[in-house]
């Protein structure tokens, strides 16, 4: 039997832009490497949900992870699910690419996507059907931005919980020749946290805390 490897505590919490005074809607982002045992990720996800509830000053009721029919993960209370004093379950989003695994948790709807920076992968005409006309125009002049623009789109689709198998051209993440500050009424942010990956966050709260789980 293999010894169970539990994740080590985060080495540091790096604060990013602070929330406006009086705001308690926080977004917690956790980063780990890929290739861990399944129970490691389960422990990390549970610790992240508990930390998100603690940031909001709430208790941590018994819970489990579930998925919608389209595959969107969510938190579900397992005891007294209809009790009036239960806090709202945090919204969660998970993504992985290359050696990076990330999770976001927030009291607000949230979507996160991490995408490797592929230097040789360029926008081509064959990609056009996946993109809004404004994105097509932007990418035709900046084909090297394909991965970042696609990651931004995925973060919004993950927030909505609709997946990437339907229409992905009904909205644009580009506005005035730059990444749009909002998509569908939700803030869109490109977080320069990894040298080898793009990290895009859609929705969530104005305060972001980052925890890195070390090997």
Coordinates of N, CA and C in Angstrom, one line a residue:
X1 N 0.9 -1.2 0.0 CA 0.0 0.0 0.0 C 0.9 1.2 0.0
X2 N 0.5 2.2 -0.9 CA 1.3 3.4 -0.9 C 1.0 4.3 0.3
X3 N 2.0 5.0 0.8 CA 1.7 5.9 1.8 C 1.0 7.2 1.3
X4 N 0.0 7.6 2.0 CA -0.8 8.7 1.5 C 0.0 10.0 1.7
X5 N 0.1 10.8 0.6 CA 0.9 12.0 0.6 C -0.1 13.2 0.8
X6 N 0.0 13.8 1.9 CA -0.9 15.0 2.2 C -0.2 16.3 1.7
X7 N -0.9 17.2 1.2 CA -0.3 18.5 0.7 C 0.3 19.2 1.9
X8 N 1.5 19.8 1.6 CA 2.1 20.6 2.6 C 1.5 22.0 2.6
X9 N 1.6 22.7 3.7 CA 0.9 24.0 3.8 C 1.5 25.0 2.8
X10 N 0.7 25.9 2.5 CA 1.1 26.9 1.5 C 2.3 27.6 2.0
X11 N 3.3 27.9 1.2 CA 4.5 28.5 1.6 C 4.3 30.0 1.9
X12 N 3.3 30.6 1.2 CA 3.1 32.0 1.4 C 1.8 32.4 0.9
X13 N 1.2 33.5 1.4 CA 0.0 34.1 0.8 C 0.4 35.4 0.3
X14 N 0.3 35.6 -1.0 CA 0.7 36.9 -1.6 C -0.6 37.7 -1.9
X15 N -0.7 38.8 -1.2 CA -1.9 39.7 -1.5 C -1.8 40.4 -2.8
X16 N -2.9 40.4 -3.6 CA -3.0 41.2 -4.8 C -3.8 42.4 -4.5
X17 N -4.5 43.0 -5.5 CA -5.2 44.3 -5.3 C -6.2 44.2 -4.1
X18 N -6.2 45.1 -3.3 CA -7.0 45.1 -2.1 C -8.5 45.5 -2.5
X19 N -9.4 45.0 -1.6 CA -10.8 45.2 -1.9 C -11.1 46.6 -1.4
X20 N -12.2 47.3 -1.9 CA -12.6 48.5 -1.4 C -13.0 48.4 0.1
X21 N -13.0 49.5 0.8 CA -13.4 49.5 2.2 C -14.8 48.9 2.3
X22 N -14.9 48.0 3.3 CA -16.3 47.5 3.6 C -16.6 46.3 2.8
X23 N -15.8 45.9 1.8 CA -16.1 44.8 1.0 C -15.6 43.5 1.6
X24 N -16.4 42.5 1.7 CA -15.9 41.2 2.3 C -16.0 40.1 1.3
X25 N -16.3 40.4 0.0 CA -16.4 39.4 -1.0 C -15.0 39.1 -1.6
X26 N -14.4 38.0 -1.1 CA -13.0 37.7 -1.5 C -13.0 36.6 -2.5
X27 N -11.9 36.6 -3.3 CA -11.6 35.4 -4.1 C -10.3 34.8 -3.7
X28 N -10.3 33.5 -3.4 CA -9.1 32.8 -3.0 C -8.6 31.9 -4.1
X29 N -7.4 32.1 -4.5 CA -6.8 31.3 -5.6 C -5.7 30.4 -5.0
X30 N -5.8 29.1 -5.3 CA -4.8 28.1 -4.9 C -4.1 27.5 -6.1
X31 N -2.8 27.4 -6.0 CA -2.0 26.9 -7.1 C -1.2 25.7 -6.6
X32 N -1.2 24.6 -7.4 CA -0.4 23.4 -7.1 C 0.1 22.9 -8.4
X33 N 1.1 21.9 -8.3 CA 1.6 21.3 -9.5 C 0.7 20.2 -9.9
X34 N 0.6 19.8 -11.2 CA -0.1 18.7 -11.6 C 0.7 17.4 -11.3
X35 N 0.0 16.2 -11.4 CA 0.7 15.0 -11.1 C 0.6 14.5 -9.7
X36 N -0.2 15.2 -8.9 CA -0.3 14.7 -7.5 C -1.3 13.6 -7.4
X37 N -1.4 12.9 -6.3 CA -2.4 11.9 -6.0 C -3.7 12.5 -5.9
X38 N -4.8 11.8 -6.3 CA -6.1 12.3 -6.3 C -6.5 12.8 -4.9
X39 N -6.1 12.1 -3.8 CA -6.5 12.5 -2.5 C -5.8 13.8 -2.1
X40 N -4.7 14.2 -2.7 CA -4.1 15.5 -2.4 C -5.0 16.6 -2.9
X41 N -5.5 16.4 -4.2 CA -6.3 17.5 -4.7 C -7.6 17.6 -3.9
X42 N -8.2 16.5 -3.5 CA -9.4 16.5 -2.6 C -9.1 17.3 -1.4
X43 N -8.0 17.1 -0.7 CA -7.6 17.8 0.5 C -7.4 19.3 0.2
X44 N -6.8 19.6 -0.9 CA -6.6 21.0 -1.3 C -7.9 21.7 -1.5
X45 N -8.8 21.1 -2.2 CA -10.1 21.6 -2.5 C -10.9 21.9 -1.2
X46 N -10.8 21.0 -0.3 CA -11.6 21.1 0.9 C -11.0 22.3 1.8
X47 N -9.7 22.3 1.8 CA -9.0 23.4 2.6 C -9.3 24.8 1.9
X48 N -9.4 24.8 0.6 CA -9.7 26.1 -0.1 C -11.1 26.5 0.2
X49 N -12.1 25.6 0.2 CA -13.5 26.0 0.5 C -13.6 26.5 1.9
X50 N -12.9 25.8 2.9 CA -13.0 26.2 4.3 C -12.3 27.5 4.4
X51 N -11.2 27.8 3.8 CA -10.6 29.1 3.9 C -11.5 30.2 3.3
X52 N -12.2 29.9 2.2 CA -13.1 30.9 1.6 C -14.2 31.3 2.6
X53 N -14.8 30.3 3.3 CA -15.8 30.5 4.3 C -15.2 31.3 5.5
X54 N -14.0 31.0 5.9 CA -13.4 31.7 7.0 C -13.2 33.1 6.6
X55 N -12.8 33.4 5.4 CA -12.5 34.8 5.0 C -13.8 35.6 5.1
X56 N -15.0 35.0 4.9 CA -16.2 35.7 5.0 C -16.8 35.6 6.4
X57 N -16.1 35.0 7.3 CA -16.5 35.0 8.7 C -17.5 33.9 9.0
X58 N -17.7 33.0 8.1 CA -18.7 31.9 8.3 C -18.1 30.6 8.8
X59 N -19.1 29.8 9.3 CA -18.7 28.5 9.7 C -18.5 27.5 8.5
X60 N -18.0 26.3 8.8 CA -17.8 25.4 7.7 C -18.7 24.2 7.9
X61 N -19.9 24.1 7.3 CA -20.8 23.0 7.5 C -20.2 21.8 6.7
X62 N -20.6 20.6 7.0 CA -20.2 19.4 6.2 C -20.6 19.6 4.8
X63 N -19.7 19.2 3.9 CA -20.0 19.5 2.5 C -19.4 18.4 1.6
X64 N -19.8 18.3 0.3 CA -19.2 17.5 -0.7 C -19.1 18.2 -2.0
X65 N -18.3 17.7 -2.9 CA -18.2 18.3 -4.2 C -19.1 17.5 -5.2
X66 N -19.8 18.3 -6.1 CA -20.6 17.7 -7.1 C -20.4 18.4 -8.4
X67 N -21.0 17.9 -9.4 CA -20.9 18.5 -10.8 C -22.3 18.6 -11.4
X68 N -22.5 19.7 -12.1 CA -23.7 19.9 -12.9 C -23.7 19.0 -14.1
X69 N -24.8 18.8 -14.8 CA -24.8 17.9 -16.0 C -23.7 18.4 -17.1
X70 N -23.4 19.7 -17.1 CA -22.4 20.1 -18.0 C -20.9 20.0 -17.5
X71 N -20.8 19.5 -16.3 CA -19.5 19.3 -15.7 C -18.9 20.4 -14.8
X72 N -19.7 21.4 -14.5 CA -19.2 22.5 -13.6 C -19.2 22.0 -12.2
X73 N -18.1 22.1 -11.5 CA -18.0 21.7 -10.1 C -18.7 22.7 -9.2
X74 N -19.3 22.2 -8.1 CA -19.9 23.1 -7.1 C -19.9 22.4 -5.8
X75 N -20.1 23.2 -4.7 CA -20.1 22.8 -3.3 C -21.5 22.5 -2.9
X76 N -21.8 21.4 -2.3 CA -23.1 21.0 -1.8 C -23.1 20.6 -0.3
X77 N -23.9 21.3 0.5 CA -24.0 20.9 1.9 C -24.6 19.5 2.0
X78 N -24.1 18.8 3.0 CA -24.6 17.4 3.1 C -25.4 17.1 4.3
X79 N -25.5 18.1 5.2 CA -26.4 18.0 6.4 C -27.2 19.3 6.6
X80 N -28.5 19.1 6.9 CA -29.4 20.3 7.2 C -29.3 21.3 6.0
X81 N -29.4 20.7 4.8 CA -29.1 21.6 3.6 C -30.1 22.8 3.5
X82 N -31.2 22.7 4.2 CA -32.2 23.8 4.0 C -32.3 24.6 5.3
X83 N -31.4 24.4 6.2 CA -31.4 25.2 7.4 C -31.2 26.7 7.1
X84 N -32.0 27.5 7.8 CA -32.0 29.0 7.5 C -30.7 29.6 7.9
X85 N -29.9 29.1 8.8 CA -28.7 29.7 9.2 C -27.4 29.2 8.4
X86 N -27.6 28.4 7.4 CA -26.5 28.0 6.6 C -26.0 29.1 5.8
X87 N -24.6 29.2 5.7 CA -24.1 30.3 4.8 C -24.3 29.8 3.3
X88 N -24.2 30.8 2.4 CA -24.2 30.4 1.0 C -22.9 29.6 0.7
X89 N -23.1 28.6 -0.1 CA -22.0 27.7 -0.5 C -21.1 28.5 -1.4
X90 N -19.8 28.5 -1.3 CA -18.9 29.2 -2.2 C -19.0 28.7 -3.6
X91 N -18.8 29.6 -4.5 CA -18.6 29.2 -5.9 C -17.2 28.8 -6.2
X92 N -17.0 27.7 -6.9 CA -15.6 27.2 -7.2 C -15.4 27.0 -8.7
X93 N -14.1 27.1 -9.1 CA -13.7 26.8 -10.5 C -12.3 26.2 -10.4
X94 N -12.1 25.2 -11.3 CA -10.8 24.5 -11.3 C -10.3 24.4 -12.8
X95 N -9.0 24.5 -12.9 CA -8.4 24.4 -14.2 C -7.0 23.8 -14.1
X96 N -6.5 23.2 -15.1 CA -5.1 22.7 -15.2 C -4.6 22.8 -16.6
X97 N -3.3 23.0 -16.7 CA -2.6 23.0 -18.0 C -1.1 22.8 -17.7
X98 N -0.5 21.9 -18.5 CA 0.9 21.7 -18.3 C 1.2 21.2 -16.8
X99 N 2.1 22.0 -16.2 CA 2.4 21.6 -14.8 C 1.6 22.4 -13.7
X100 N 0.6 23.1 -14.2 CA -0.1 24.0 -13.2 C -1.5 23.5 -13.0
X101 N -2.0 23.5 -11.7 CA -3.3 23.2 -11.3 C -3.8 24.3 -10.5
X102 N -4.9 24.9 -10.8 CA -5.4 26.1 -10.0 C -6.9 25.9 -9.7
X103 N -7.2 26.6 -8.6 CA -8.6 26.6 -8.1 C -9.0 27.9 -7.6
X104 N -10.2 28.4 -7.9 CA -10.7 29.7 -7.4 C -11.9 29.4 -6.6
X105 N -12.1 30.1 -5.4 CA -13.3 30.0 -4.6 C -13.7 31.4 -4.2
X106 N -15.0 31.7 -4.3 CA -15.5 33.0 -3.9 C -16.9 32.9 -3.5
X107 N -17.4 33.9 -2.8 CA -18.8 34.1 -2.5 C -19.6 34.5 -3.7
X108 N -18.9 35.0 -4.7 CA -19.5 35.4 -6.0 C -19.2 34.4 -7.1
X109 N -20.1 34.3 -8.1 CA -19.8 33.4 -9.2 C -18.4 33.7 -9.8
X110 N -17.7 32.6 -10.1 CA -16.3 32.8 -10.5 C -15.9 31.7 -11.5
X111 N -15.0 32.1 -12.4 CA -14.4 31.1 -13.4 C -13.0 31.4 -13.5
X112 N -12.2 30.3 -13.6 CA -10.7 30.5 -13.7 C -10.2 29.6 -14.8
X113 N -9.2 30.0 -15.5 CA -8.6 29.2 -16.5 C -7.1 29.4 -16.6
X114 N -6.3 28.4 -16.6 CA -4.9 28.5 -16.8 C -4.5 27.8 -18.1
X115 N -3.7 28.4 -18.9 CA -3.4 28.0 -20.3 C -1.9 28.2 -20.5
X116 N -1.2 27.1 -20.9 CA 0.2 27.2 -21.3 C 0.4 28.2 -22.4
X117 N 1.5 29.0 -22.3 CA 1.9 29.9 -23.3 C 2.6 29.1 -24.4
X118 N 2.0 28.9 -25.5 CA 2.5 28.1 -26.6 C 3.1 29.0 -27.6
X119 N 4.4 29.3 -27.6 CA 5.0 30.2 -28.5 C 4.7 29.9 -30.0
X120 N 4.6 28.7 -30.4 CA 4.4 28.3 -31.8 C 3.0 28.2 -32.2
X121 N 2.1 28.4 -31.3 CA 0.6 28.2 -31.6 C 0.1 29.6 -31.9
X122 N -0.3 29.8 -33.2 CA -0.8 31.1 -33.7 C -2.2 31.0 -34.2
X123 N -2.9 32.1 -34.1 CA -4.3 32.2 -34.7 C -4.2 32.0 -36.2
X124 N -5.2 31.2 -36.7 CA -5.3 31.0 -38.1 C -6.8 31.1 -38.5
X125 N -7.0 31.2 -39.8 CA -8.4 31.4 -40.3 C -9.3 30.2 -39.8
X126 N -8.7 29.0 -39.7 CA -9.5 27.9 -39.3 C -10.1 28.0 -37.9
X127 N -9.5 28.9 -37.1 CA -10.0 29.1 -35.7 C -11.2 30.1 -35.7
X128 N -11.5 30.7 -36.7 CA -12.5 31.9 -36.7 C -13.8 31.5 -36.1
X129 N -14.3 30.3 -36.4 CA -15.7 30.0 -35.9 C -15.8 30.0 -34.4
X130 N -14.7 29.9 -33.7 CA -14.7 29.8 -32.2 C -14.7 31.2 -31.6
X131 N -14.5 32.2 -32.4 CA -14.3 33.6 -31.9 C -15.3 34.6 -32.4
X132 N -15.6 35.5 -31.6 CA -16.5 36.7 -31.9 C -15.8 37.5 -33.0
X133 N -16.5 38.2 -33.9 CA -15.8 39.0 -34.9 C -14.8 40.0 -34.4
X134 N -15.1 40.6 -33.2 CA -14.1 41.5 -32.6 C -12.8 40.8 -32.2
X135 N -13.0 39.6 -31.7 CA -11.8 38.8 -31.4 C -11.1 38.4 -32.6
X136 N -11.8 38.0 -33.6 CA -11.2 37.6 -34.9 C -10.3 38.8 -35.4
X137 N -10.8 40.0 -35.4 CA -10.1 41.1 -35.9 C -8.8 41.4 -35.1
X138 N -9.0 41.2 -33.7 CA -7.8 41.4 -32.8 C -6.8 40.4 -33.1
X139 N -7.2 39.1 -33.2 CA -6.2 38.0 -33.4 C -5.6 38.0 -34.8
X140 N -6.3 38.5 -35.7 CA -5.7 38.5 -37.1 C -4.5 39.4 -37.1
X141 N -4.4 40.4 -36.2 CA -3.3 41.3 -36.2 C -2.3 40.9 -35.1
X142 N -2.7 40.0 -34.2 CA -1.9 39.6 -33.1 C -2.1 38.1 -32.9
X143 N -1.7 37.3 -33.9 CA -2.0 35.8 -33.8 C -1.3 35.1 -32.6
X144 N -0.2 35.7 -32.1 CA 0.4 35.1 -30.9 C -0.4 35.2 -29.6
X145 N -1.5 36.0 -29.6 CA -2.3 36.1 -28.5 C -3.4 35.1 -28.4
X146 N -3.3 34.1 -29.2 CA -4.4 33.0 -29.3 C -4.6 32.4 -27.9
X147 N -3.6 31.9 -27.2 CA -3.7 31.2 -26.0 C -4.4 32.1 -24.9
X148 N -3.9 33.4 -24.8 CA -4.5 34.3 -23.8 C -5.9 34.6 -24.0
X149 N -6.3 34.9 -25.3 CA -7.7 35.2 -25.6 C -8.6 34.0 -25.3
X150 N -8.1 32.8 -25.7 CA -8.9 31.6 -25.5 C -9.1 31.3 -24.0
X151 N -8.0 31.5 -23.2 CA -8.1 31.3 -21.8 C -9.1 32.3 -21.2
X152 N -9.1 33.5 -21.7 CA -10.1 34.5 -21.2 C -11.5 34.0 -21.5
X153 N -11.7 33.5 -22.7 CA -13.1 33.0 -23.0 C -13.5 31.8 -22.1
X154 N -12.5 30.9 -21.9 CA -12.8 29.7 -21.1 C -13.1 30.1 -19.6
X155 N -12.5 31.2 -19.1 CA -12.8 31.6 -17.7 C -14.3 32.0 -17.6
X156 N -14.8 32.7 -18.7 CA -16.2 33.2 -18.6 C -17.1 32.0 -18.8
X157 N -16.8 31.1 -19.7 CA -17.6 29.9 -20.0 C -17.7 29.0 -18.7
X158 N -16.5 28.9 -18.0 CA -16.5 28.2 -16.7 C -17.4 28.8 -15.7
X159 N -17.4 30.2 -15.6 CA -18.3 30.9 -14.7 C -19.7 30.5 -15.0
X160 N -20.1 30.6 -16.3 CA -21.4 30.3 -16.7 C -21.8 28.8 -16.5
X161 N -20.8 27.9 -16.5 CA -21.0 26.5 -16.4 C -21.6 25.9 -17.7
X162 N -21.3 26.4 -18.8 CA -21.9 25.9 -20.1 C -20.9 25.1 -20.9
X163 N -19.6 25.0 -20.5 CA -18.6 24.2 -21.2 C -18.2 24.9 -22.5
X164 N -17.3 24.2 -23.2 CA -16.7 24.8 -24.4 C -17.2 24.0 -25.7
X165 N -18.3 23.2 -25.5 CA -18.7 22.4 -26.6 C -19.8 23.0 -27.4
X166 N -20.4 24.1 -27.0 CA -21.4 24.8 -27.7 C -20.8 26.0 -28.4
X167 N -21.7 27.0 -28.5 CA -21.3 28.3 -29.2 C -20.3 29.1 -28.3
X168 N -19.1 29.3 -28.8 CA -18.1 30.1 -28.1 C -17.9 31.5 -28.7
X169 N -18.7 31.8 -29.7 CA -18.5 33.1 -30.4 C -19.6 34.1 -30.1
X170 N -20.5 33.8 -29.2 CA -21.6 34.7 -28.9 C -21.2 35.9 -28.0
X171 N -19.9 35.9 -27.5 CA -19.5 37.0 -26.7 C -18.0 37.3 -27.1
X172 N -17.6 38.5 -26.7 CA -16.2 38.9 -26.9 C -15.5 39.2 -25.7
X173 N -14.2 38.8 -25.5 CA -13.4 39.2 -24.4 C -12.4 40.3 -24.8
X174 N -12.6 40.8 -26.0 CA -11.8 41.9 -26.5 C -12.7 43.2 -26.7
X175 N -12.2 44.3 -26.2 CA -12.9 45.5 -26.3 C -11.9 46.7 -26.6
X176 N -12.1 47.4 -27.7 CA -11.2 48.5 -28.0 C -9.8 48.0 -28.1
X177 N -9.6 46.9 -28.8 CA -8.2 46.4 -29.1 C -7.4 46.0 -27.8
X178 N -8.2 45.6 -26.8 CA -7.5 45.1 -25.6 C -8.4 44.1 -24.9
X179 N -7.9 43.5 -23.9 CA -8.7 42.6 -23.1 C -9.8 43.4 -22.4
X180 N -11.0 42.9 -22.5 CA -12.2 43.7 -21.9 C -12.1 43.6 -20.4
X181 N -12.4 44.7 -19.7 CA -12.4 44.7 -18.3 C -13.6 44.0 -17.7
X182 N -14.6 43.8 -18.5 CA -15.8 43.0 -18.0 C -16.4 42.2 -19.1
X183 N -16.9 41.1 -18.8 CA -17.6 40.2 -19.8 C -18.9 39.8 -19.2
X184 N -20.0 40.1 -19.8 CA -21.3 39.7 -19.3 C -21.6 40.3 -18.0
X185 N -21.0 41.4 -17.6 CA -21.2 42.1 -16.3 C -20.3 41.6 -15.2
X186 N -19.4 40.7 -15.6 CA -18.4 40.1 -14.6 C -17.0 40.7 -14.9
X187 N -16.3 41.0 -13.9 CA -14.9 41.5 -14.1 C -14.0 40.4 -14.7
X188 N -13.2 40.8 -15.6 CA -12.2 39.9 -16.2 C -10.8 40.4 -16.0
X189 N -10.0 39.5 -15.4 CA -8.6 39.9 -15.1 C -7.6 38.9 -15.5
X190 N -6.5 39.4 -16.1 CA -5.4 38.6 -16.5 C -4.4 38.7 -15.4
X191 N -4.0 37.6 -14.7 CA -3.1 37.7 -13.5 C -1.8 37.2 -13.9
X192 N -0.7 38.0 -13.9 CA 0.6 37.6 -14.4 C 1.4 36.9 -13.3
X193 N 0.9 35.7 -12.9 CA 1.5 35.0 -11.8 C 2.5 33.9 -12.2
X194 N 2.3 33.4 -13.4 CA 3.2 32.4 -13.9 C 3.9 32.8 -15.2
X195 N 5.2 32.4 -15.3 CA 5.9 32.8 -16.5 C 5.5 32.0 -17.7
X196 N 5.2 30.7 -17.4 CA 4.9 29.8 -18.5 C 3.4 29.6 -18.9
X197 N 2.6 30.3 -18.1 CA 1.1 30.1 -18.3 C 0.4 31.5 -18.2
X198 N -0.7 31.5 -19.0 CA -1.7 32.6 -18.8 C -2.6 32.2 -17.7
X199 N -3.0 33.1 -16.8 CA -4.0 32.8 -15.8 C -5.1 33.9 -15.9
X200 N -6.3 33.5 -16.2 CA -7.4 34.4 -16.4 C -8.5 34.1 -15.4
X201 N -9.0 35.2 -14.7 CA -10.1 35.1 -13.7 C -11.3 35.9 -14.2
X202 N -12.4 35.3 -14.2 CA -13.7 36.0 -14.5 C -14.6 35.9 -13.3
X203 N -15.1 37.1 -12.9 CA -16.0 37.1 -11.7 C -15.2 37.1 -10.4
X204 N -15.8 36.6 -9.4 CA -15.2 36.6 -8.1 C -15.3 38.0 -7.4
X205 N -14.6 38.1 -6.3 CA -14.6 39.4 -5.6 C -13.4 40.3 -5.9
X206 N -13.4 41.5 -5.4 CA -12.3 42.4 -5.7 C -11.0 42.1 -4.9
X207 N -11.1 41.2 -3.9 CA -9.8 40.9 -3.2 C -9.4 39.5 -3.6
X208 N -8.1 39.4 -3.9 CA -7.6 38.1 -4.4 C -6.4 37.7 -3.5
X209 N -6.5 36.5 -2.9 CA -5.4 36.0 -2.2 C -4.9 34.8 -2.9
X210 N -3.6 34.6 -3.0 CA -3.0 33.5 -3.7 C -2.2 32.6 -2.8
X211 N -2.4 31.3 -2.8 CA -1.7 30.4 -2.0 C -1.0 29.4 -3.0
X212 N 0.2 29.1 -2.8 CA 0.9 28.1 -3.6 C 1.2 26.9 -2.7
X213 N 0.7 25.8 -3.1 CA 1.0 24.5 -2.4 C 2.3 23.9 -2.9
X214 N 3.3 23.8 -2.0 CA 4.6 23.4 -2.5 C 4.7 21.9 -2.5
X215 N 5.6 21.3 -3.3 CA 5.8 19.9 -3.3 C 6.3 19.4 -2.0

